[in-house]
Coordinates of C-alpha atoms in Angstrom, one line a residue:
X203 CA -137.9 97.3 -59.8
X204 CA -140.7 96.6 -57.2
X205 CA -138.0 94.8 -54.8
X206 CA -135.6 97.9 -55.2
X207 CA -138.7 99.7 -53.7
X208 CA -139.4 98.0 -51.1
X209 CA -135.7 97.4 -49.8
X210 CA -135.2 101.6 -49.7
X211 CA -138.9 102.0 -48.0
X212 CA -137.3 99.2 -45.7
X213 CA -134.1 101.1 -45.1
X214 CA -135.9 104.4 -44.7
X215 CA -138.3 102.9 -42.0
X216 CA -135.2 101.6 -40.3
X217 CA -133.7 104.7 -40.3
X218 CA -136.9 106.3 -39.3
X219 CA -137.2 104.3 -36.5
X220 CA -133.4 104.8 -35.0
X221 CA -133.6 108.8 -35.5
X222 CA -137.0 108.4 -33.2
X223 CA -135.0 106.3 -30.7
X224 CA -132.3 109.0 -30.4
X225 CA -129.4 106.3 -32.3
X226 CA -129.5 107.9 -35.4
X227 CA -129.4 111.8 -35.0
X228 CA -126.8 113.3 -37.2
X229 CA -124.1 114.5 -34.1
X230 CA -124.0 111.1 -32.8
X231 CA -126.8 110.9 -30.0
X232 CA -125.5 113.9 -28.2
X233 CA -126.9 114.9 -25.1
X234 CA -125.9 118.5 -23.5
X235 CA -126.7 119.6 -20.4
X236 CA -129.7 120.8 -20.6
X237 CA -131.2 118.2 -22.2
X238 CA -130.5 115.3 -19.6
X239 CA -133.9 114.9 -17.0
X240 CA -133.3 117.0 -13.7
X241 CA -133.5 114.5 -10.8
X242 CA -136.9 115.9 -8.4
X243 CA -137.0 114.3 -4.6
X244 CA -139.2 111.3 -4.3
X245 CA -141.0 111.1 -0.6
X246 CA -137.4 109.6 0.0
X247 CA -135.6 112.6 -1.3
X248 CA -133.6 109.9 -3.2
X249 CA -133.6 111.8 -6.3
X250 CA -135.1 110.5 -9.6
X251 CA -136.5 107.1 -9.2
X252 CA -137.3 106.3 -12.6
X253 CA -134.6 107.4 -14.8
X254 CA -130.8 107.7 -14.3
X255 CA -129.8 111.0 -15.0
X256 CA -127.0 110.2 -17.3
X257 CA -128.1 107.2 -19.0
X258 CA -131.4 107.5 -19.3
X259 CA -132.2 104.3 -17.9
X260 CA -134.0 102.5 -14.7
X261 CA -131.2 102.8 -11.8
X262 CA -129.7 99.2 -11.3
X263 CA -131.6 97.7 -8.3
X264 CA -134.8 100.0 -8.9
X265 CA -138.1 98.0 -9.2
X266 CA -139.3 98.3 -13.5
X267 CA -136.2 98.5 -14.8
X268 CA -135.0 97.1 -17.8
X269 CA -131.5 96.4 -17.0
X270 CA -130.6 92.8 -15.1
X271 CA -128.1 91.7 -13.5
X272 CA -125.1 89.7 -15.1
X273 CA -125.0 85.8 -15.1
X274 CA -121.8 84.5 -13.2
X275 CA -119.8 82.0 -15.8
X276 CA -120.5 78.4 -15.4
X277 CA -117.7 75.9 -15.1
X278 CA -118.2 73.1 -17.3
X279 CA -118.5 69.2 -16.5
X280 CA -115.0 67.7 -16.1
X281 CA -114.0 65.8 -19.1
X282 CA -111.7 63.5 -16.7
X283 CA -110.2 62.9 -13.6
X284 CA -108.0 65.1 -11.8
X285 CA -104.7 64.7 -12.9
X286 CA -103.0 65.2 -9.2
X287 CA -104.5 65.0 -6.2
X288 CA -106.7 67.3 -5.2
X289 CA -106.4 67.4 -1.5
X290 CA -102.9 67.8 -0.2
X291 CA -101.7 64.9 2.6
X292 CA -98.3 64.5 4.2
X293 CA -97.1 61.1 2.7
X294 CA -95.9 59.4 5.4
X295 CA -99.3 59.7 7.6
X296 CA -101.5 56.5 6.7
X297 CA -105.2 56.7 8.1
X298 CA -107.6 53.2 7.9
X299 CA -108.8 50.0 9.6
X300 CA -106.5 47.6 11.9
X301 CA -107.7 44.0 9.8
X302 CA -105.1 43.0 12.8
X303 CA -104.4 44.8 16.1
X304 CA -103.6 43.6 19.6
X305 CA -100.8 45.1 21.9
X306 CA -98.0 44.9 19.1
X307 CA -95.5 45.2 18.0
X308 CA -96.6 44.0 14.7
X309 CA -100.2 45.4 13.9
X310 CA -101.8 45.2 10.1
X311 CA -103.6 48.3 8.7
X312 CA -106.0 48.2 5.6
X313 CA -106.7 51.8 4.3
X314 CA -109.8 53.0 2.1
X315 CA -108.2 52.1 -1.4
X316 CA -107.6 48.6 0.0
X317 CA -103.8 49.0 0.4
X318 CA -102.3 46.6 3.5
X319 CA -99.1 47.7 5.7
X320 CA -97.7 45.6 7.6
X321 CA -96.5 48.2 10.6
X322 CA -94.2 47.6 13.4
X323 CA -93.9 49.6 16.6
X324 CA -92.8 48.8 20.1
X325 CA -95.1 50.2 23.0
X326 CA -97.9 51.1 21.0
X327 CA -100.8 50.9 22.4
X328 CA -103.1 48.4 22.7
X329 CA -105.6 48.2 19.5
X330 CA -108.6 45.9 19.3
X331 CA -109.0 45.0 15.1
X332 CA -111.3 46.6 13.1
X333 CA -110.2 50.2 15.1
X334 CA -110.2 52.8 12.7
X335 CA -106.4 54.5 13.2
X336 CA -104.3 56.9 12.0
X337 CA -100.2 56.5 11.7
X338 CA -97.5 58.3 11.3
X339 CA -94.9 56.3 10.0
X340 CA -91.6 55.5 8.9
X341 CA -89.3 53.4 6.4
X342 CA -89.4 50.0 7.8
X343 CA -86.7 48.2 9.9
X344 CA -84.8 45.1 7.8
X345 CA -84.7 42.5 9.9
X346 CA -88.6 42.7 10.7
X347 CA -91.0 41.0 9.3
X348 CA -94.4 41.6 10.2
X349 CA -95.9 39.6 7.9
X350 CA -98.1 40.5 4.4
X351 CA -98.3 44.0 3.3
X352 CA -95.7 47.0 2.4
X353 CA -93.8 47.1 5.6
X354 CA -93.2 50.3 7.5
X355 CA -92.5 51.3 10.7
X356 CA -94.9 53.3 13.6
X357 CA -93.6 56.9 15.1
X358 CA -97.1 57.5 16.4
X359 CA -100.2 55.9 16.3
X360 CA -103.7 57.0 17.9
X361 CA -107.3 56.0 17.2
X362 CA -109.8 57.9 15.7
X363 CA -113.1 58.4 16.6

């Protein structure tokens, strides 16, 4: 019997303590009216800087106020790589280093991933190797060979840099 007690003095304090904080008055927490705080002019004449008049609480942005703001949602860690690529490039536009160049018409062009084209354009330019390029390109011609490398063929080629 002594714990039967103490769990209804428990339940009483409990409900003691929300009808003192205004959550557990019998018509629901009403406020009327003329119960809410009347908003008096700071030396701003900003109204009521302690309490907002319908809530009761600190106005957001208000120094001593209990209310802060809302945490944005983190994105996770990526569990693995990107399944496409995530930065869109026209496909026949190649970008990397001549490995070798002169003034044509066959040129060799190594790009970042370590992928060689062997590339084949008439009047060109003039290219030292190891100039970083970029090319716009073309199926290659059959009856060239330019040597190692998947061949294609130059539209336009400029250096970069």
């Amino acid at each position: 019997m002594p714990t039967t007690i103490r769990t209804r003095a428990s339940a009483a304090s409990l409900v003691a303590l929300l009808t003192l904080a205004g959550c557990g008055e019998p018509d629901g927490g009403t406020v009327t009216a003329d119960q809410r705080p009347t908003a008096t002019a700071g030396p701003t004449g900003a109204g009521d800087a302690t309490a907002d008049g319908a809530t009761g609480q600190p106005p957001v942005g208000r120094t001593g106020g209990t209310r802060s703001p809302t945490e944005p949602p983190l994105i996770g860690k990526p569990t693995a790589p990107p399944s496409h690529p995530t930065e869109l490039r026209k496909a026949n536009v190649l970008a990397g280093r001549l490995s070798r160049g002169g003034n044509g018409p066959c040129y060799t062009l190594v790009t970042d991933d370590g992928r060689e084209y062997a590339m084949y354009g008439t009047d060109k330019g003039t290219f030292a190797t190891g100039t970083w390029v970029r090319v716009t390109t073309a199926p290659a011609t059959a009856e060239v060979d330019c040597g190692p490398g998947i061949p294609v063929s130059i539209l336009k080629m400029s250096q970069v840099g």
